[in-house]
Short mmCIF file of C-alpha atoms and ligand atoms in Angstrom, two decimals:
data_model
loop_
_atom_site.label_atom_id
_atom_site.label_comp_id
_atom_site.label_asym_id
_atom_site.label_seq_id
_atom_site.Cartn_x
_atom_site.Cartn_y
_atom_site.Cartn_z
CA UNK A 1 254.14 176.58 71.12
CA UNK A 2 252.24 173.31 71.70
CA UNK A 3 253.54 170.46 69.59
CA UNK A 4 250.58 168.13 69.26
CA UNK A 5 250.42 166.05 66.04
CA UNK A 6 247.50 166.62 63.63
CA UNK A 7 244.33 164.96 64.86
CA UNK A 8 243.87 161.84 62.63
CA UNK A 9 240.08 162.14 63.00
CA UNK A 10 240.27 165.68 61.65
CA UNK A 11 243.27 165.97 59.35
CA UNK A 12 242.68 169.67 58.77
CA UNK A 13 243.19 170.68 62.41
CA UNK A 14 246.25 171.53 64.47
CA UNK A 15 248.63 171.57 61.54
CA UNK A 16 252.21 172.79 61.57
CA UNK A 17 252.14 175.54 58.95
CA UNK A 18 254.93 177.80 57.73
CA UNK A 19 254.11 180.95 55.80
CA UNK A 20 256.98 182.42 53.81
CA UNK A 21 256.76 186.14 53.08
CA UNK A 22 255.01 188.35 55.62
CA UNK A 23 253.80 190.97 53.20
CA UNK A 24 250.17 191.80 52.81
CA UNK A 25 248.97 188.37 51.73
CA UNK A 26 251.36 186.30 53.88
CA UNK A 27 250.78 188.12 57.16
CA UNK A 28 247.00 187.91 56.82
CA UNK A 29 247.28 184.20 55.94
CA UNK A 30 249.61 183.48 58.88
CA UNK A 31 247.51 185.36 61.46
CA UNK A 32 244.20 183.87 60.31
CA UNK A 33 245.55 180.30 60.17
CA UNK A 34 246.86 180.75 63.72
CA UNK A 35 243.40 182.00 64.68
CA UNK A 36 241.95 178.75 63.27
CA UNK A 37 244.12 176.90 65.80
CA UNK A 38 247.14 175.86 63.72
CA UNK A 39 250.76 176.16 64.82
CA UNK A 40 252.06 178.80 62.45
CA UNK A 41 255.58 180.02 61.78
CA UNK A 42 255.82 183.21 59.74
CA UNK A 43 259.09 183.72 57.88
CA UNK A 44 260.41 186.95 56.44
CA UNK A 45 263.90 187.84 55.29
CA UNK A 46 263.44 191.45 56.44
CA UNK A 47 264.68 191.67 60.05
CA UNK A 48 263.28 195.17 60.50
CA UNK A 49 259.83 193.86 59.66
CA UNK A 50 260.23 190.96 62.10
CA UNK A 51 261.39 193.29 64.88
CA UNK A 52 258.41 195.60 64.30
CA UNK A 53 256.02 192.65 64.31
CA UNK A 54 257.53 191.34 67.55
CA UNK A 55 257.03 194.79 69.06
CA UNK A 56 253.40 194.52 68.01
CA UNK A 57 253.25 196.87 65.05
CA UNK A 58 252.00 195.87 61.62
CA UNK A 59 254.03 197.02 58.58
CA UNK A 60 250.86 198.29 56.88
CA UNK A 61 247.40 199.44 57.83
CA UNK A 62 244.76 196.73 57.72
CA UNK A 63 241.80 196.95 60.10
CA UNK A 64 242.10 194.33 62.87
CA UNK A 65 245.36 192.79 61.65
CA UNK A 66 247.75 194.31 64.17
CA UNK A 67 245.74 193.17 67.17
CA UNK A 68 245.18 189.70 65.69
CA UNK A 69 248.93 189.25 65.08
CA UNK A 70 249.69 190.41 68.62
CA UNK A 71 247.17 188.10 70.21
CA UNK A 72 248.32 185.10 68.15
CA UNK A 73 251.97 185.75 69.08
CA UNK A 74 250.98 186.09 72.76
CA UNK A 75 248.95 182.86 72.59
CA UNK A 76 252.04 181.07 71.22
CA UNK A 77 250.25 180.13 68.02
CA UNK A 78 252.23 182.43 65.74
CA UNK A 79 256.01 182.35 65.80
CA UNK A 80 258.28 184.56 63.69
CA UNK A 81 261.51 183.45 62.05
CA UNK A 82 264.02 184.67 59.48
CA UNK A 83 265.45 181.37 58.22
CA UNK A 84 263.13 179.57 55.80
CA UNK A 85 265.09 176.29 55.59
CA UNK A 86 264.90 175.81 59.36
CA UNK A 87 261.27 176.87 59.63
CA UNK A 88 259.94 174.43 57.00
CA UNK A 89 261.61 171.20 58.21
CA UNK A 90 258.65 169.91 60.27
CA UNK A 91 255.87 171.71 58.43
CA UNK A 92 252.78 169.89 57.18
CA UNK A 93 252.03 172.80 54.85
CA UNK A 94 254.24 175.60 53.57
CA UNK A 95 252.46 178.62 52.13
CA UNK A 96 254.59 180.76 49.84
CA UNK A 97 253.47 184.38 49.63
CA UNK A 98 256.52 186.20 48.29
CA UNK A 99 256.27 189.24 46.01
CA UNK A 100 255.90 188.77 42.26
CA UNK A 101 255.82 192.41 41.15
CA UNK A 102 258.92 193.69 39.39
CA UNK A 103 258.42 197.24 40.71
CA UNK A 104 257.96 198.40 37.12
CA UNK A 105 254.40 197.37 36.40
CA UNK A 106 255.36 193.82 35.44
CA UNK A 107 255.94 190.37 36.96
CA UNK A 108 259.10 188.78 38.25
CA UNK A 109 259.46 185.13 39.24
CA UNK A 110 263.03 185.36 40.56
CA UNK A 111 261.95 185.73 44.21
CA UNK A 112 259.56 182.78 43.90
CA UNK A 113 262.25 180.62 42.27
CA UNK A 114 264.79 181.59 44.94
CA UNK A 115 262.30 180.76 47.65
CA UNK A 116 261.41 177.36 46.18
CA UNK A 117 265.11 176.52 45.86
CA UNK A 118 265.72 177.50 49.48
CA UNK A 119 262.74 175.60 50.82
CA UNK A 120 261.83 172.54 48.76
CA UNK A 121 264.98 170.45 49.46
CA UNK A 122 264.40 170.84 53.22
CA UNK A 123 260.79 169.66 53.33
CA UNK A 124 259.88 166.36 54.89
CA UNK A 125 258.36 163.72 52.63
CA UNK A 126 254.66 164.29 52.04
CA UNK A 127 254.73 167.98 52.94
CA UNK A 128 252.48 170.27 50.91
CA UNK A 129 253.75 173.45 49.24
CA UNK A 130 251.03 175.98 48.56
CA UNK A 131 251.69 178.99 46.35
CA UNK A 132 249.53 181.90 47.47
CA UNK A 133 251.21 184.61 45.37
CA UNK A 134 249.72 185.53 42.00
CA UNK A 135 251.91 184.29 39.16
CA UNK A 136 251.81 184.53 35.37
CA UNK A 137 250.21 181.49 33.67
CA UNK A 138 253.33 180.61 31.66
CA UNK A 139 255.32 180.25 34.90
CA UNK A 140 252.52 178.26 36.57
CA UNK A 141 252.58 175.78 33.68
CA UNK A 142 256.22 174.95 34.57
CA UNK A 143 256.25 175.22 38.36
CA UNK A 144 255.30 171.57 39.01
CA UNK A 145 258.38 170.42 37.05
CA UNK A 146 260.57 172.97 38.83
CA UNK A 147 259.58 171.59 42.25
CA UNK A 148 259.93 167.96 41.11
CA UNK A 149 263.44 168.77 39.89
CA UNK A 150 264.31 170.26 43.29
CA UNK A 151 263.18 167.01 44.99
CA UNK A 152 265.34 164.71 42.89
CA UNK A 153 267.19 162.19 45.07
CA UNK A 154 266.00 160.21 48.08
CA UNK A 155 264.02 162.97 49.75
CA UNK A 156 260.58 161.65 48.82
CA UNK A 157 257.89 163.58 47.05
CA UNK A 158 256.04 166.70 48.09
CA UNK A 159 252.75 168.07 46.76
CA UNK A 160 252.42 171.44 45.08
CA UNK A 161 249.17 173.38 44.91
CA UNK A 162 248.11 176.92 44.11
CA UNK A 163 245.71 178.65 46.46
CA UNK A 164 245.18 182.14 45.03
CA UNK A 165 243.89 184.79 47.39
CA UNK A 166 240.94 187.06 46.66
CA UNK A 167 241.81 189.55 49.38
CA UNK A 168 240.57 193.11 49.26
CA UNK A 169 242.73 195.51 51.18
CA UNK A 170 240.75 196.94 54.08
CA UNK A 171 238.64 193.76 54.30
CA UNK A 172 241.43 191.22 54.32
CA UNK A 173 240.57 189.45 57.58
CA UNK A 174 236.92 188.96 56.63
CA UNK A 175 237.95 187.79 53.17
CA UNK A 176 240.13 185.11 54.74
CA UNK A 177 237.74 184.07 57.49
CA UNK A 178 234.60 183.97 55.34
CA UNK A 179 235.62 183.83 51.69
CA UNK A 180 233.04 183.58 48.91
CA UNK A 181 235.03 180.62 47.57
CA UNK A 182 238.35 178.81 48.02
CA UNK A 183 240.26 177.91 44.85
CA UNK A 184 242.80 175.09 44.87
CA UNK A 185 244.92 174.41 41.80
CA UNK A 186 246.80 171.13 41.71
CA UNK A 187 250.26 171.29 40.13
CA UNK A 188 251.53 167.96 41.50
CA UNK A 189 249.94 165.78 44.15
CA UNK A 190 250.98 162.15 43.57
CA UNK A 191 248.87 160.55 46.32
CA UNK A 192 246.12 163.20 46.59
CA UNK A 193 247.19 164.01 50.15
CA UNK A 194 247.89 167.66 49.46
CA UNK A 195 244.42 168.30 48.13
CA UNK A 196 242.83 166.30 50.98
CA UNK A 197 244.74 168.21 53.65
CA UNK A 198 243.89 171.63 52.22
CA UNK A 199 240.23 170.80 51.69
CA UNK A 200 240.10 169.67 55.34
CA UNK A 201 241.96 172.80 56.51
CA UNK A 202 239.55 175.09 54.66
CA UNK A 203 236.48 173.48 56.24
CA UNK A 204 236.81 176.26 58.83
CA UNK A 205 236.00 178.82 56.12
CA UNK A 206 232.59 177.22 55.46
CA UNK A 207 232.89 178.16 51.79
CA UNK A 208 232.75 176.21 48.53
CA UNK A 209 236.18 174.74 47.72
CA UNK A 210 236.77 174.43 43.98
CA UNK A 211 239.60 172.14 42.93
CA UNK A 212 241.12 172.50 39.46
CA UNK A 213 244.46 172.38 37.69
CA UNK A 214 247.18 174.88 38.61
CA UNK A 215 246.86 176.83 35.34
CA UNK A 216 243.08 176.96 35.77
CA UNK A 217 243.48 178.30 39.34
CA UNK A 218 245.88 180.94 38.05
CA UNK A 219 243.39 181.97 35.34
CA UNK A 220 240.49 181.93 37.83
CA UNK A 221 242.41 184.36 40.01
CA UNK A 222 243.45 186.63 37.16
CA UNK A 223 240.00 186.35 35.61
CA UNK A 224 238.31 187.55 38.81
CA UNK A 225 240.42 190.70 38.85
CA UNK A 226 240.08 191.21 35.10
CA UNK A 227 236.32 190.99 35.41
CA UNK A 228 236.23 193.55 38.25
CA UNK A 229 238.49 195.88 36.26
CA UNK A 230 236.26 195.48 33.20
CA UNK A 231 233.15 196.18 35.25
CA UNK A 232 234.60 199.44 36.62
CA UNK A 233 235.70 200.41 33.12
CA UNK A 234 232.21 199.71 31.78
CA UNK A 235 230.80 202.11 34.39
CA UNK A 236 233.36 204.72 33.34
CA UNK A 237 232.33 204.39 29.69
CA UNK A 238 228.67 204.72 30.68
CA UNK A 239 229.58 207.87 32.65
CA UNK A 240 231.17 209.33 29.51
CA UNK A 241 227.92 208.63 27.62
CA UNK A 242 225.95 210.34 30.39
CA UNK A 243 228.16 213.41 30.12
CA UNK A 244 227.82 213.42 26.34
CA UNK A 245 224.04 213.02 26.20
CA UNK A 246 222.97 214.72 29.41
CA UNK A 247 222.15 212.11 32.01
CA UNK A 248 223.25 211.20 35.51
CA UNK A 249 225.31 208.02 35.91
CA UNK A 250 223.90 207.19 39.37
CA UNK A 251 220.42 206.01 38.38
CA UNK A 252 221.82 204.46 35.19
CA UNK A 253 224.23 202.08 36.97
CA UNK A 254 221.69 201.75 39.78
CA UNK A 255 219.21 200.27 37.31
CA UNK A 256 221.81 198.10 35.57
CA UNK A 257 223.17 196.75 38.86
CA UNK A 258 219.77 195.69 40.14
CA UNK A 259 219.70 192.98 37.49
CA UNK A 260 220.88 189.96 39.53
CA UNK A 261 222.96 188.82 36.53
CA UNK A 262 225.03 192.01 36.90
CA UNK A 263 225.03 192.94 40.66
CA UNK A 264 225.53 196.49 41.94
CA UNK A 265 229.14 196.42 43.16
CA UNK A 266 232.12 197.65 41.12
CA UNK A 267 229.98 199.92 38.99
CA UNK A 268 231.36 203.08 40.60
CA UNK A 269 232.53 205.56 37.96
CA UNK A 270 235.47 207.80 38.78
CA UNK A 271 239.21 208.16 38.36
CA UNK A 272 239.49 204.41 37.83
CA UNK A 273 241.07 201.49 39.60
CA UNK A 274 244.45 201.48 41.30
CA UNK A 275 246.28 199.30 43.78
CA UNK A 276 248.77 196.49 43.56
CA UNK A 277 246.53 193.99 41.76
CA UNK A 278 244.05 195.27 39.21
CA UNK A 279 246.17 197.68 37.13
CA UNK A 280 249.22 195.44 37.11
CA UNK A 281 247.33 192.31 36.15
CA UNK A 282 245.31 193.99 33.42
CA UNK A 283 248.48 195.40 31.84
CA UNK A 284 250.41 192.15 32.16
CA UNK A 285 247.79 189.79 30.83
CA UNK A 286 247.68 191.60 27.50
CA UNK A 287 251.44 191.29 27.14
CA UNK A 288 251.56 187.65 28.22
CA UNK A 289 248.64 186.75 25.96
CA UNK A 290 250.45 188.36 23.05
CA UNK A 291 253.59 186.35 23.74
CA UNK A 292 251.36 183.24 23.80
CA UNK A 293 249.94 184.20 20.40
CA UNK A 294 246.51 185.26 21.73
CA UNK A 295 244.89 188.66 21.17
CA UNK A 296 242.99 190.15 24.14
CA UNK A 297 241.77 193.52 22.83
CA UNK A 298 239.20 193.80 25.62
CA UNK A 299 241.88 193.85 28.33
CA UNK A 300 244.05 196.24 26.30
CA UNK A 301 241.06 198.60 26.09
CA UNK A 302 240.38 198.31 29.85
CA UNK A 303 243.98 199.28 30.52
CA UNK A 304 243.83 202.23 28.15
CA UNK A 305 240.47 203.53 29.40
CA UNK A 306 241.58 203.24 33.02
CA UNK A 307 244.59 205.44 32.34
CA UNK A 308 242.42 207.80 30.32
CA UNK A 309 240.21 208.37 33.40
CA UNK A 310 243.15 209.87 35.27
CA UNK A 311 243.81 212.26 32.38
CA UNK A 312 240.11 213.07 32.14
CA UNK A 313 240.12 214.05 35.79
CA UNK A 314 242.99 216.47 35.21
CA UNK A 315 241.12 217.86 32.18
CA UNK A 316 238.00 218.23 34.29
CA UNK A 317 239.91 220.19 36.94
CA UNK A 318 241.30 222.44 34.20
CA UNK A 319 237.83 222.91 32.72
CA UNK A 320 236.42 223.91 36.11
CA UNK A 321 239.26 226.43 36.46
CA UNK A 322 238.43 227.93 33.06
CA UNK A 323 241.39 226.21 31.46
CA UNK A 324 243.96 227.60 33.85
CA UNK A 325 245.99 225.06 35.80
CA UNK A 326 249.23 227.06 35.86
CA UNK A 327 249.65 228.75 39.26
CA UNK A 328 246.32 227.40 40.47
CA UNK A 329 246.36 225.71 43.84
CA UNK A 330 244.71 222.30 43.92
CA UNK A 331 243.79 220.56 47.17
CA UNK A 332 244.15 216.86 46.35
CA UNK A 333 242.00 214.95 48.80
CA UNK A 334 243.18 211.37 49.34
CA UNK A 335 246.37 209.58 48.31
CA UNK A 336 245.72 205.88 49.11
CA UNK A 337 244.35 203.94 46.12
CA UNK A 338 241.12 203.42 48.09
CA UNK A 339 239.90 204.05 51.65
CA UNK A 340 240.90 201.85 54.59
CA UNK A 341 244.40 201.28 53.34
CA UNK A 342 247.67 203.23 53.40
CA UNK A 343 248.75 201.69 50.09
CA UNK A 344 249.63 204.09 47.29
CA UNK A 345 250.82 201.47 44.80
CA UNK A 346 249.50 202.53 41.38
CA UNK A 347 247.19 204.94 43.15
CA UNK A 348 245.43 207.31 40.69
CA UNK A 349 246.37 210.16 43.08
CA UNK A 350 250.05 209.94 42.17
CA UNK A 351 249.55 210.04 38.39
CA UNK A 352 247.03 212.87 38.79
CA UNK A 353 249.31 214.89 41.08
CA UNK A 354 252.19 214.41 38.65
CA UNK A 355 250.13 215.68 35.68
CA UNK A 356 248.88 218.67 37.66
CA UNK A 357 252.39 219.60 38.76
CA UNK A 358 253.65 219.17 35.17
CA UNK A 359 250.91 221.57 34.05
CA UNK A 360 252.23 224.20 36.47
CA UNK A 361 249.68 223.79 39.28
CA UNK A 362 250.57 223.90 42.99
CA UNK A 363 249.25 220.72 44.53
CA UNK A 364 248.63 220.32 48.26
CA UNK A 365 247.66 216.76 49.04
CA UNK A 366 246.25 215.13 52.14
CA UNK A 367 245.43 211.59 53.20
CA UNK A 368 244.26 210.50 56.66
CA UNK A 369 246.96 207.77 56.71
CA UNK A 370 250.42 209.08 57.73
CA UNK A 371 252.08 206.16 55.89
CA UNK A 372 250.30 207.10 52.65
CA UNK A 373 251.44 210.71 53.09
CA UNK A 374 255.05 209.65 53.70
CA UNK A 375 255.05 207.31 50.68
CA UNK A 376 253.55 210.01 48.43
CA UNK A 377 256.19 212.54 49.52
CA UNK A 378 258.85 210.04 48.60
CA UNK A 379 257.25 209.16 45.26
CA UNK A 380 256.75 212.79 44.24
CA UNK A 381 259.28 215.15 45.81
CA UNK A 382 257.58 218.22 44.25
CA UNK A 383 254.25 217.38 45.84
CA UNK A 384 253.36 219.36 48.94
CA UNK A 385 251.87 216.87 51.38
CA UNK A 386 249.93 218.61 54.13
CA UNK A 387 249.74 217.32 57.69
CA UNK A 388 246.10 218.25 58.06
CA UNK A 389 243.08 218.52 55.83
CA UNK A 390 242.77 222.24 56.70
CA UNK A 391 246.34 222.88 55.58
CA UNK A 392 245.65 221.20 52.24
CA UNK A 393 242.44 223.13 51.69
CA UNK A 394 243.68 226.58 52.68
CA UNK A 395 243.82 228.91 49.68
CA UNK A 396 242.76 226.23 47.19
CA UNK A 397 241.36 227.20 43.80
CA UNK A 398 239.84 223.74 43.46
CA UNK A 399 239.23 220.78 45.76
CA UNK A 400 239.82 217.48 43.93
CA UNK A 401 238.59 214.36 45.72
CA UNK A 402 240.55 211.27 44.68
CA UNK A 403 239.98 208.81 47.55
CA UNK A 404 236.56 208.54 49.14
CA UNK A 405 237.67 208.41 52.78
CA UNK A 406 234.53 209.04 54.88
CA UNK A 407 236.28 211.89 56.76
CA UNK A 408 236.94 213.63 53.42
CA UNK A 409 233.52 212.93 51.91
CA UNK A 410 231.78 214.16 55.08
CA UNK A 411 233.72 217.39 55.45
CA UNK A 412 231.64 220.32 56.58
CA UNK A 413 231.56 221.93 53.14
CA UNK A 414 230.16 225.20 54.45
CA UNK A 415 233.10 225.50 56.85
CA UNK A 416 235.52 224.48 54.09
CA UNK A 417 234.36 227.50 52.05
CA UNK A 418 236.05 229.77 54.58
CA UNK A 419 239.36 228.01 53.87
CA UNK A 420 239.42 227.78 50.09
CA UNK A 421 240.04 230.66 47.69
CA UNK A 422 237.50 229.54 45.09
CA UNK A 423 234.52 227.26 45.76
CA UNK A 424 235.14 224.56 43.15
CA UNK A 425 234.86 220.82 43.83
CA UNK A 426 235.80 218.06 41.39
CA UNK A 427 234.66 214.72 42.70
CA UNK A 428 236.85 211.94 41.29
CA UNK A 429 234.85 209.19 43.00
CA UNK A 430 231.27 210.38 42.53
CA UNK A 431 231.21 210.09 46.30
CA UNK A 432 229.91 213.46 47.41
CA UNK A 433 226.31 214.37 47.86
CA UNK A 434 226.07 217.00 45.18
CA UNK A 435 223.05 218.64 46.81
CA UNK A 436 225.08 219.32 49.95
CA UNK A 437 228.03 220.67 47.97
CA UNK A 438 225.88 222.85 45.71
CA UNK A 439 223.90 224.23 48.65
CA UNK A 440 227.18 225.14 50.29
CA UNK A 441 227.89 227.30 47.25
CA UNK A 442 230.39 225.33 45.18
CA UNK A 443 230.65 224.65 41.48
CA UNK A 444 230.69 220.87 41.18
CA UNK A 445 231.82 218.34 38.58
CA UNK A 446 232.21 214.57 38.64
CA UNK A 447 232.13 211.63 36.19
CA UNK A 448 228.78 211.26 34.45
CA UNK A 449 227.07 213.79 36.66
CA UNK A 450 227.22 216.83 34.39
CA UNK A 451 228.73 220.11 35.56
CA UNK A 452 226.85 222.13 38.13
CA UNK A 453 226.85 225.67 39.33
CA UNK A 454 225.75 226.47 42.89
CA UNK A 455 222.16 227.10 43.77
CA UNK A 456 220.61 229.18 46.48
CA UNK A 457 218.22 226.47 47.58
CA UNK A 458 218.40 222.82 46.66
CA UNK A 459 215.27 221.02 47.76
CA UNK A 460 216.27 217.67 49.22
CA UNK A 461 214.03 214.90 47.86
CA UNK A 462 212.01 213.38 50.67
CA UNK A 463 212.47 209.73 49.83
CA UNK A 464 215.09 207.58 48.15
CA UNK A 465 212.70 206.85 45.26
CA UNK A 466 211.97 210.50 44.63
CA UNK A 467 215.62 211.31 45.06
CA UNK A 468 216.62 208.79 42.41
CA UNK A 469 213.93 210.14 40.09
CA UNK A 470 215.24 213.65 40.59
CA UNK A 471 218.90 212.82 40.17
CA UNK A 472 217.94 210.93 37.02
CA UNK A 473 216.79 214.21 35.54
CA UNK A 474 219.52 216.81 35.56
CA UNK A 475 217.07 219.48 34.60
CA UNK A 476 214.77 219.49 37.61
CA UNK A 477 214.63 220.98 41.07
CA UNK A 478 216.70 224.07 41.63
CA UNK A 479 219.77 222.53 40.06
CA UNK A 480 221.22 224.64 37.35
CA UNK A 481 223.04 222.23 35.09
CA UNK A 482 225.40 222.94 32.29
CA UNK A 483 226.80 220.14 30.19
CA UNK A 484 230.13 220.22 28.42
CA UNK A 485 229.95 222.48 25.42
CA UNK A 486 226.74 224.11 26.62
C1 UDX B 501 241.45 193.58 44.36
C2 UDX B 501 240.38 192.48 44.31
O1 UDX B 501 239.12 193.05 44.70
C3 UDX B 501 240.76 191.33 45.23
O2 UDX B 501 239.82 190.29 45.12
C4 UDX B 501 242.16 190.82 44.80
O3 UDX B 501 242.58 189.76 45.61
C5 UDX B 501 243.16 191.95 44.85
O4 UDX B 501 242.72 193.03 44.02
P1 UDX B 501 242.08 195.53 46.06
O5 UDX B 501 243.27 195.80 45.19
O6 UDX B 501 242.26 195.51 47.55
O7 UDX B 501 241.44 194.11 45.69
O8 UDX B 501 241.00 196.65 45.73
P2 UDX B 501 239.48 196.71 45.26
O9 UDX B 501 238.59 196.92 46.41
O10 UDX B 501 239.16 195.60 44.33
O11 UDX B 501 239.53 198.09 44.45
C6 UDX B 501 240.43 198.23 43.34
C7 UDX B 501 240.35 199.62 42.77
O12 UDX B 501 239.13 199.78 42.05
C8 UDX B 501 240.41 200.75 43.79
O13 UDX B 501 241.26 201.77 43.30
C9 UDX B 501 238.98 201.25 43.86
O14 UDX B 501 238.89 202.61 44.20
C10 UDX B 501 238.54 201.01 42.41
N1 UDX B 501 237.08 200.89 42.26
C11 UDX B 501 236.39 199.92 42.93
C12 UDX B 501 236.40 201.74 41.39
O15 UDX B 501 237.00 202.61 40.75
N2 UDX B 501 235.04 201.60 41.24
C13 UDX B 501 234.35 200.64 41.91
O16 UDX B 501 233.12 200.57 41.72
C14 UDX B 501 235.04 199.77 42.78
#
């Protein structure tokens, strides 16, 4: 590793950076900072993870990450280490990206505290500590004092900033390289050097850098996720209205999303949001707000409705099987909480599979990611996890799509008919082209799309405009539509 000092004409270049915690956020941060030309040391306490990384394999699936890590290690710009105290001694900046989940749907700050205690006393004077992990606001309000306390003595001061990530799994490298914005929250920065160094470092991102207090940065991060969760929940409520009054959700959210004040993304109705961030943060913020004496009924409702979607999906499957889940075989398509990841943390698939099994159904699940399949088997020992999509589909009484992987959405539905016992599809992501599925002879249900029985001939609309007009009207074309209770 080259050991040139930072260029005084460009203080944001060629920095010595240590990243502590090589989980999802830390590994992406370390690899991308190395790509920007910094001298990065990645630290993780898990030797197995370090060994795998040295052998060139990433601990999780993220498009492009494995090859970037390999090339940065080969170029000598990314070094791996297990001892934090040693690795931070000469660092200009130390990013801390350790886990803050308690494994039970809540937060824990023990790992963060342990890490700060292990690291802060060993920093050189003027070093900058940057917390990248998401933390609860009550902890953030104290963290500046905690670090100052750890620097008592003759060691000199260090700066402490928050730099929350807005990383979407599956798009993590792009989100780092070209973010929509960079948020910096200042907890303590006596001479302003910390802020200056980070602003200079992030010039490479060519994005607006917004500097605020640490608590504000924490709330900006949480607020972004809370807004996305609320937006999805809004779409799910609109879908329920469509089902109740006889409309299709697609043109409804299409029209709403074209208003530039709203924007089209995150208006996809379905089984709801999962993953390591959104569900956890929505649930936690309500509890933390309550302990701070604030009522947040909106977020409590988002949490409740999101869980309700999973139950609604199970009810929808039962409805499509004429109320009989017991002894029915359900092919559960997709386990990861969304495509392009192998992450099943708080994935709707797991809660749905559990409810189906509890109701006496046989569930055969499949996900294209072997790691997602292995994790699901471990999480639910009674779940049959198939090694191939054909194995999951064979003999199924209903096909339930939970994750919109392109290879599952684009199955040859006519060929699939030869595998399943009954041609019934329940689309938990509103991802399938219902015309294709109906033409292939299936009964079809989704969220806010009515319930459909197969048709002999479904005339494909010739243009997108006509198509939207037709899907807006559930009563046209050759579609035979029956709404709940009809
Ligand atoms: C999210 C935030 O997007 C990211 O900025 C933050 O840093 C971490 O949390 P991620 O958890 O990777 O990222 O997933 P995201 O793409 O936001 O999707 C979250 C969930 O919402 C998924 O389960 C997805 O299927 C669901 N979703 C998304 C919907 O149900 N409908 C939609 O329209 C969009």
